[in-house]
Amino acid sequence: QVPVPVPSASRAMATEAPPPGGEGEAPEDGEPEPEPVFTLTLSVKSVTPLVQPPTVPEEPEEGAEPPVEVTPPQPAVCHVAFPGESDPIESSSPVEPEADGSYFFNLERTFERVPGIDLLNQLVNEPLVVTIKVGDMELARCEVDLFPFTKGALRVGSALIETEENDDANASETRKDPSGEATEDEEDRNHHSKRHEFLPLVPIPFPVASPEGEENPEEPLPINPLLPAASIDVSITASFAFVAVDDAARGRVLTVIPHEIQNTPPSLSAFEDVNAYPFTWGFGVPLPGGIPNAVVEGGRLARRPVGGTGTSGNEGDEETRMETYITWRVDSSEFEDPDQTPNQVSKKFWLPADSVDQLREQLKGRGKTLGVEVARFPQTDPTTTPDPVFQNYHATSDVSLNELTDPGSVACAPQRAFLKAPLYGHKSCLPKPPEPADGAKAFGDEPAVPPGSVAWAAATEPARVTFTLLMSESLLPPWAPPPPTETTVAELLPTREVVVKHEDPPEVVAAREFRAEVTRAATSLAEEFASMFTGVPADTEPNASSTRRKKLVFELNRSGKYHDMKERLKDAAGLIVKSRFFQKSTIAPDDANEIDAKYDDLYVHLVEEMHKALAGFGIGEDRTSAETDEVDAHEKLVKLASRQKQKALADEYEINSLFLDAEKWHQERLLLTEKQDSLVWCDYGGFLARRGRFGASEEAFKEALVVDGTCVNALNALTALMLRDEEFSRAEVYGQAVVTNVSPGDDVAWSLLACTYAHLERDMEQTNCAFKARSITATAMTNLMGASPRLRMSREEQEKTESELARLVGPPAHVKAALLCLDLSLHKEALVMLSLGLQDPDTHHDAGGLRDDERLVLKLCAARSALIESSFERDKFQQTQTHDDELTETQKTSTDVAFGHCMAALSIDSTDPRPFELLGDLHLVDRRHGEAEEAYAHAMAVSGTFGKPPASLKLFLSLGNVLLKNEKYADARATFAAGCETIPGRASAWIGYGVALLREGDLDSAESALAEANALDSSNANAWGWLCVVSLSANRIDDAERAVAGAFKNGLRDPDLLSEIARLFLENGGWKHSEASARRSLKFGGGIDTRLCLGRASRERGDPDGAAVELKFALALALDFSSKQAPSYESDVENNVGACIPLLLAELALAYDELGDSRKAEECRRDLRVMEREQ
């Protein structure tokens, strides 16, 4: 079918022109304007030969059987079923066939119709059906789809052939009469056939049942003799285009195909004879734009067996379990021709352009849904027969139809359309039966359910409806890659100067040549010795070695080899003399001492070069290529192991908030790889981003690209960083570099690009990129599931299966992109990534169709984002705070938001350790150590159970440290011991284990644990510091001094540990180390008690003036804090400020005594006595 389009001007004129049939008169005032009427003209002209023409048999030979009588072609009748006509249209009389078996009907009819949506819906649902009946047999059928009329076509059916070549080619094929001349009618008919392209005819299958009473008939069953090339000239023409130009261009046809309603309530399952159920079921979809809603009727109650059988107790007896459901599938056994009966009820609806736009906006976006409805109606007169319990089965379902908003998508089949009661005031899209009379009883005396409820809620599993929606054209254009950028990645990377390899200076070349000559001479000597002597000299031979050497020298002199060797060495030494001495000075020395000094210098240099050459003599000379490869592979493995160990140390220090040490190990990895490993640069860049140093992080990722331009991790990270800096054009460059050149299947890159285009307000590119990211994940899921058929399973079983597959495939693309942003501490960008998801678990019924594991990940990401924001706000606050400041409102809000998301995650799954661990982090940020301990303990209890992830090193350390803070040393010891056993080789776990033992008083075991930590990581300053504490507790001052020296060397920065070391040294008389530790503690945030310790140590060391300065400053701070409420950000060392003031006064009085200032000393003692009296 080739529709003939109408030019835009013609369409407009046809729409505005009065209907054909005479000039229209203007209606009088007060009279309604008559509806426009147009005509549809049906034309059935001719049919090509239908069957093989009969052949005239030859005369039989004598004695042969007479030939079978040939039946001539029979007349044919044309039946036409036209939309809107109750009776078929039939040709007036049977038409005799032509000589070649073709037929000419010349059937024409004209129909008047009123244009509108009802007509268009009728045209798209009912095709034009032409049936050719030859004799008493229906031979062929042709269906003409009238859909092109919705696109503004004036003619549908046989197509015109405009080329003249076909006319000339067919001119010689005109049919002629028996006299050999073509008649006028035949010429007209041939001209007509030449001008049209006919439509194919489809054979009507003959009955396949054998005659009654004959099980094995001898003659085969007849088959339809229709020729494959049989066709018909049929067309239908409109008098004018009855669809507006915009509607013809952008209008769509929506096909609604309801399938079934699963999990029916007991009130329906208990009905025995489902075929006698006197109700039918309707399915409705609301359509926007003020057009009639899409309603499909014809649902019926049915019953089918389900998987699994139950035995009735007797052997051989089986009872098949049956389930009741509602289906819109047609029972073909009720029709005379089951093969020609469609097996699924469906209906098409035409949507004008405005409705299409509104539908697109209604479906497109995060969390947007469309409410479909189901209801039951009486089979007899559904519009006039009341149903007292109509509301029992009238239900709605808010479903997401986002598949229809995918680029190029024309189908959508939701699987999670769960039925629920309509909301109060809901405007139904289904017709409602009339209200029943008072006291009317429902069918089967079924009681009505309470208001606000439905009978579907009584089902054992949630009832849901399955259906399919098809669009004639997609709501969005087909997918297309984003346009390429003008800028390349290379233009954004830092420029590097081209390394020019300079030639070695003459001095280096001369030394290399000399070493080569020494090596050749040694090789020649070794070969000569090996040719003259074998084995080791016997012990009985006196002076055997000296004798052999003399013989060797004699042979070398006799053969002249020694002379040649000496000449070559002389030439090589001459090159050294020229390059080392004469190029540095052109003036010859006159002083003999100076000449002797140069000779000495030359001799020492030659000996050194000779030793260098002989040191490597014999190494690698006889090594095979396989041995060389083995050595190289071993060296690579050693380097790889070193890089992995350094990476583990960097991560461990970062977990313990020792960021300087972590950065040191990242830099060590860079040096180990000579800055030529892109992954090492990426690890370093991620660490810098987590520290909030985004500029340095960007440079690190760029360095990774300089090393390897195809590093996907670096490109994705740079895209995310550019989004943070609002450099959206650069983000587009980095993102497109991944999806176009490096890894087109990287779903994270596509999600980052979608976010980029969202900021650039390029909606089409954003939609295409987001769709590509989702399709990659869906493809991976499909590949994992394989081609096995989907079995019917319960909702819980289906969610469990999908969750298991999701663990293998990973989270959706936008969640992966959000996790990448969170790893880079880009909390705002992570939330934007999460918003790219089509489902919104907070605002949509049934959690947006998300599984529990998907909702849990979303909540954890949101909580982590809020926690990162709170941490950044706290860091800014602590850098600019004064004692009178309060925590910023943003930080408080962020903490509350994170806490809310954690609670929501726990309500989803209280057996997952991740929300508990995150909740513990939140409590720890606010210094609620008791609540943090409880949260970490819950996380530890559920780790590794119910298929959950095992406990991480961070969880062990967090729980152990908070237990130490709460002085629960036995529990802390058990926690750290479990960490040492579960995650071996971690110095932090052994340090915590040693500290717990130390607090319990087991010094020997504590020292052993700390020694193990020191052996695992000798650069760990905390291990050295706690070893110092153990030594001081055991009164081993020498060991303590060595340990504190190691702690200072490795940069100990823990103020609490340094303060404790200072206090212990002060108690053991180590004034020098006490003062050094106290000053270091104050540098990194030590409190007032540390200043008190520093003052005492300074006074004991004979510096009362310095002690007085420190003590006065500490006293001023203490008095200030005692007069004001300490802010919540202060360290715990300030909790005992009140107890420090008397000690400070007493110590300051002693310092003034040593300074000879009795007046100030007496003032301090007087203040001290006043405080004692007040207490």
mmCIF file with all atom_site columns, C-alpha atoms in Angstrom, residues 450-524:
data_model
loop_
_atom_site.group_PDB
_atom_site.id
_atom_site.type_symbol
_atom_site.label_atom_id
_atom_site.label_alt_id
_atom_site.label_comp_id
_atom_site.label_asym_id
_atom_site.label_entity_id
_atom_site.label_seq_id
_atom_site.pdbx_PDB_ins_code
_atom_site.Cartn_x
_atom_site.Cartn_y
_atom_site.Cartn_z
_atom_site.occupancy
_atom_site.B_iso_or_equiv
_atom_site.pdbx_formal_charge
_atom_site.auth_seq_id
_atom_site.auth_comp_id
_atom_site.auth_asym_id
_atom_site.auth_atom_id
_atom_site.pdbx_PDB_model_num
ATOM 1  C CA . PRO A 1 450 ? -15.517 -1.015  52.947 1.00 0.00 ? 450 PRO A CA 1
ATOM 2  C CA . PRO A 1 451 ? -15.010 2.392   51.309 1.00 0.00 ? 451 PRO A CA 1
ATOM 3  C CA . GLY A 1 452 ? -11.414 3.005   50.251 1.00 0.00 ? 452 GLY A CA 1
ATOM 4  C CA . SER A 1 453 ? -10.713 -0.686  49.728 1.00 0.00 ? 453 SER A CA 1
ATOM 5  C CA . VAL A 1 454 ? -11.062 -3.231  46.922 1.00 0.00 ? 454 VAL A CA 1
ATOM 6  C CA . ALA A 1 455 ? -11.566 -6.972  46.749 1.00 0.00 ? 455 ALA A CA 1
ATOM 7  C CA . TRP A 1 456 ? -8.150  -7.344  45.099 1.00 0.00 ? 456 TRP A CA 1
ATOM 8  C CA . ALA A 1 457 ? -6.506  -6.671  48.468 1.00 0.00 ? 457 ALA A CA 1
ATOM 9  C CA . ALA A 1 458 ? -7.697  -10.061 49.707 1.00 0.00 ? 458 ALA A CA 1
ATOM 10 C CA . ALA A 1 459 ? -5.503  -11.924 47.217 1.00 0.00 ? 459 ALA A CA 1
ATOM 11 C CA . THR A 1 460 ? -2.717  -14.062 48.687 1.00 0.00 ? 460 THR A CA 1
ATOM 12 C CA . GLU A 1 461 ? -0.195  -12.193 46.538 1.00 0.00 ? 461 GLU A CA 1
ATOM 13 C CA . PRO A 1 462 ? -0.492  -8.651  45.193 1.00 0.00 ? 462 PRO A CA 1
ATOM 14 C CA . ALA A 1 463 ? -2.844  -8.618  42.226 1.00 0.00 ? 463 ALA A CA 1
ATOM 15 C CA . ARG A 1 464 ? -1.394  -7.103  39.094 1.00 0.00 ? 464 ARG A CA 1
ATOM 16 C CA . VAL A 1 465 ? -2.471  -6.487  35.523 1.00 0.00 ? 465 VAL A CA 1
ATOM 17 C CA . THR A 1 466 ? -0.188  -7.083  32.551 1.00 0.00 ? 466 THR A CA 1
ATOM 18 C CA . PHE A 1 467 ? -0.634  -5.223  29.311 1.00 0.00 ? 467 PHE A CA 1
ATOM 19 C CA . THR A 1 468 ? 1.252   -3.882  26.307 1.00 0.00 ? 468 THR A CA 1
ATOM 20 C CA . LEU A 1 469 ? 1.103   -0.456  24.707 1.00 0.00 ? 469 LEU A CA 1
ATOM 21 C CA . LEU A 1 470 ? 2.260   0.040   21.119 1.00 0.00 ? 470 LEU A CA 1
ATOM 22 C CA . MET A 1 471 ? 2.789   3.322   19.301 1.00 0.00 ? 471 MET A CA 1
ATOM 23 C CA . SER A 1 472 ? 2.684   3.634   15.535 1.00 0.00 ? 472 SER A CA 1
ATOM 24 C CA . GLU A 1 473 ? 5.740   5.887   15.786 1.00 0.00 ? 473 GLU A CA 1
ATOM 25 C CA . SER A 1 474 ? 8.062   6.566   18.674 1.00 0.00 ? 474 SER A CA 1
ATOM 26 C CA . LEU A 1 475 ? 7.417   9.575   20.895 1.00 0.00 ? 475 LEU A CA 1
ATOM 27 C CA . LEU A 1 476 ? 11.088  10.514  20.583 1.00 0.00 ? 476 LEU A CA 1
ATOM 28 C CA . PRO A 1 477 ? 13.363  10.233  17.549 1.00 0.00 ? 477 PRO A CA 1
ATOM 29 C CA . PRO A 1 478 ? 15.559  7.131   17.229 1.00 0.00 ? 478 PRO A CA 1
ATOM 30 C CA . TRP A 1 479 ? 18.780  7.021   19.214 1.00 0.00 ? 479 TRP A CA 1
ATOM 31 C CA . ALA A 1 480 ? 21.717  8.913   17.768 1.00 0.00 ? 480 ALA A CA 1
ATOM 32 C CA . PRO A 1 481 ? 25.173  9.525   19.214 1.00 0.00 ? 481 PRO A CA 1
ATOM 33 C CA . PRO A 1 482 ? 25.919  13.035  20.441 1.00 0.00 ? 482 PRO A CA 1
ATOM 34 C CA . PRO A 1 483 ? 27.599  15.347  17.935 1.00 0.00 ? 483 PRO A CA 1
ATOM 35 C CA . PRO A 1 484 ? 31.392  15.355  18.214 1.00 0.00 ? 484 PRO A CA 1
ATOM 36 C CA . THR A 1 485 ? 33.123  18.179  20.025 1.00 0.00 ? 485 THR A CA 1
ATOM 37 C CA . GLU A 1 486 ? 35.483  20.594  18.395 1.00 0.00 ? 486 GLU A CA 1
ATOM 38 C CA . THR A 1 487 ? 38.059  20.285  21.166 1.00 0.00 ? 487 THR A CA 1
ATOM 39 C CA . THR A 1 488 ? 40.103  17.137  21.726 1.00 0.00 ? 488 THR A CA 1
ATOM 40 C CA . VAL A 1 489 ? 41.423  15.693  24.953 1.00 0.00 ? 489 VAL A CA 1
ATOM 41 C CA . ALA A 1 490 ? 45.008  16.320  23.867 1.00 0.00 ? 490 ALA A CA 1
ATOM 42 C CA . GLU A 1 491 ? 44.315  20.045  23.750 1.00 0.00 ? 491 GLU A CA 1
ATOM 43 C CA . LEU A 1 492 ? 43.222  20.014  27.393 1.00 0.00 ? 492 LEU A CA 1
ATOM 44 C CA . LEU A 1 493 ? 46.271  18.153  28.704 1.00 0.00 ? 493 LEU A CA 1
ATOM 45 C CA . PRO A 1 494 ? 49.421  19.947  29.886 1.00 0.00 ? 494 PRO A CA 1
ATOM 46 C CA . THR A 1 495 ? 52.062  20.314  27.231 1.00 0.00 ? 495 THR A CA 1
ATOM 47 C CA . ARG A 1 496 ? 55.320  18.482  27.664 1.00 0.00 ? 496 ARG A CA 1
ATOM 48 C CA . GLU A 1 497 ? 58.631  19.429  26.112 1.00 0.00 ? 497 GLU A CA 1
ATOM 49 C CA . VAL A 1 498 ? 59.999  16.880  23.719 1.00 0.00 ? 498 VAL A CA 1
ATOM 50 C CA . VAL A 1 499 ? 62.815  15.054  25.413 1.00 0.00 ? 499 VAL A CA 1
ATOM 51 C CA . VAL A 1 500 ? 65.921  15.348  23.237 1.00 0.00 ? 500 VAL A CA 1
ATOM 52 C CA . LYS A 1 501 ? 68.442  12.611  23.863 1.00 0.00 ? 501 LYS A CA 1
ATOM 53 C CA . HIS A 1 502 ? 71.802  14.278  23.901 1.00 0.00 ? 502 HIS A CA 1
ATOM 54 C CA . GLU A 1 503 ? 74.949  12.430  23.012 1.00 0.00 ? 503 GLU A CA 1
ATOM 55 C CA . ASP A 1 504 ? 77.170  11.394  25.867 1.00 0.00 ? 504 ASP A CA 1
ATOM 56 C CA . PRO A 1 505 ? 80.149  13.691  26.509 1.00 0.00 ? 505 PRO A CA 1
ATOM 57 C CA . PRO A 1 506 ? 83.546  12.490  25.269 1.00 0.00 ? 506 PRO A CA 1
ATOM 58 C CA . GLU A 1 507 ? 84.665  11.695  28.814 1.00 0.00 ? 507 GLU A CA 1
ATOM 59 C CA . VAL A 1 508 ? 81.789  9.238   29.295 1.00 0.00 ? 508 VAL A CA 1
ATOM 60 C CA . VAL A 1 509 ? 82.352  7.705   25.868 1.00 0.00 ? 509 VAL A CA 1
ATOM 61 C CA . ALA A 1 510 ? 86.061  7.245   26.585 1.00 0.00 ? 510 ALA A CA 1
ATOM 62 C CA . ALA A 1 511 ? 85.357  5.599   29.959 1.00 0.00 ? 511 ALA A CA 1
ATOM 63 C CA . ARG A 1 512 ? 82.859  3.252   28.348 1.00 0.00 ? 512 ARG A CA 1
ATOM 64 C CA . GLU A 1 513 ? 85.346  2.265   25.635 1.00 0.00 ? 513 GLU A CA 1
ATOM 65 C CA . PHE A 1 514 ? 88.041  1.642   28.247 1.00 0.00 ? 514 PHE A CA 1
ATOM 66 C CA . ARG A 1 515 ? 85.754  -0.624  30.264 1.00 0.00 ? 515 ARG A CA 1
ATOM 67 C CA . ALA A 1 516 ? 84.868  -2.524  27.103 1.00 0.00 ? 516 ALA A CA 1
ATOM 68 C CA . GLU A 1 517 ? 88.558  -3.079  26.300 1.00 0.00 ? 517 GLU A CA 1
ATOM 69 C CA . VAL A 1 518 ? 89.190  -4.249  29.867 1.00 0.00 ? 518 VAL A CA 1
ATOM 70 C CA . THR A 1 519 ? 86.341  -6.716  29.542 1.00 0.00 ? 519 THR A CA 1
ATOM 71 C CA . ARG A 1 520 ? 87.669  -8.038  26.220 1.00 0.00 ? 520 ARG A CA 1
ATOM 72 C CA . ALA A 1 521 ? 91.162  -8.390  27.675 1.00 0.00 ? 521 ALA A CA 1
ATOM 73 C CA . ALA A 1 522 ? 89.862  -10.291 30.676 1.00 0.00 ? 522 ALA A CA 1
ATOM 74 C CA . THR A 1 523 ? 87.837  -12.528 28.409 1.00 0.00 ? 523 THR A CA 1
ATOM 75 C CA . SER A 1 524 ? 90.897  -13.242 26.267 1.00 0.00 ? 524 SER A CA 1
#
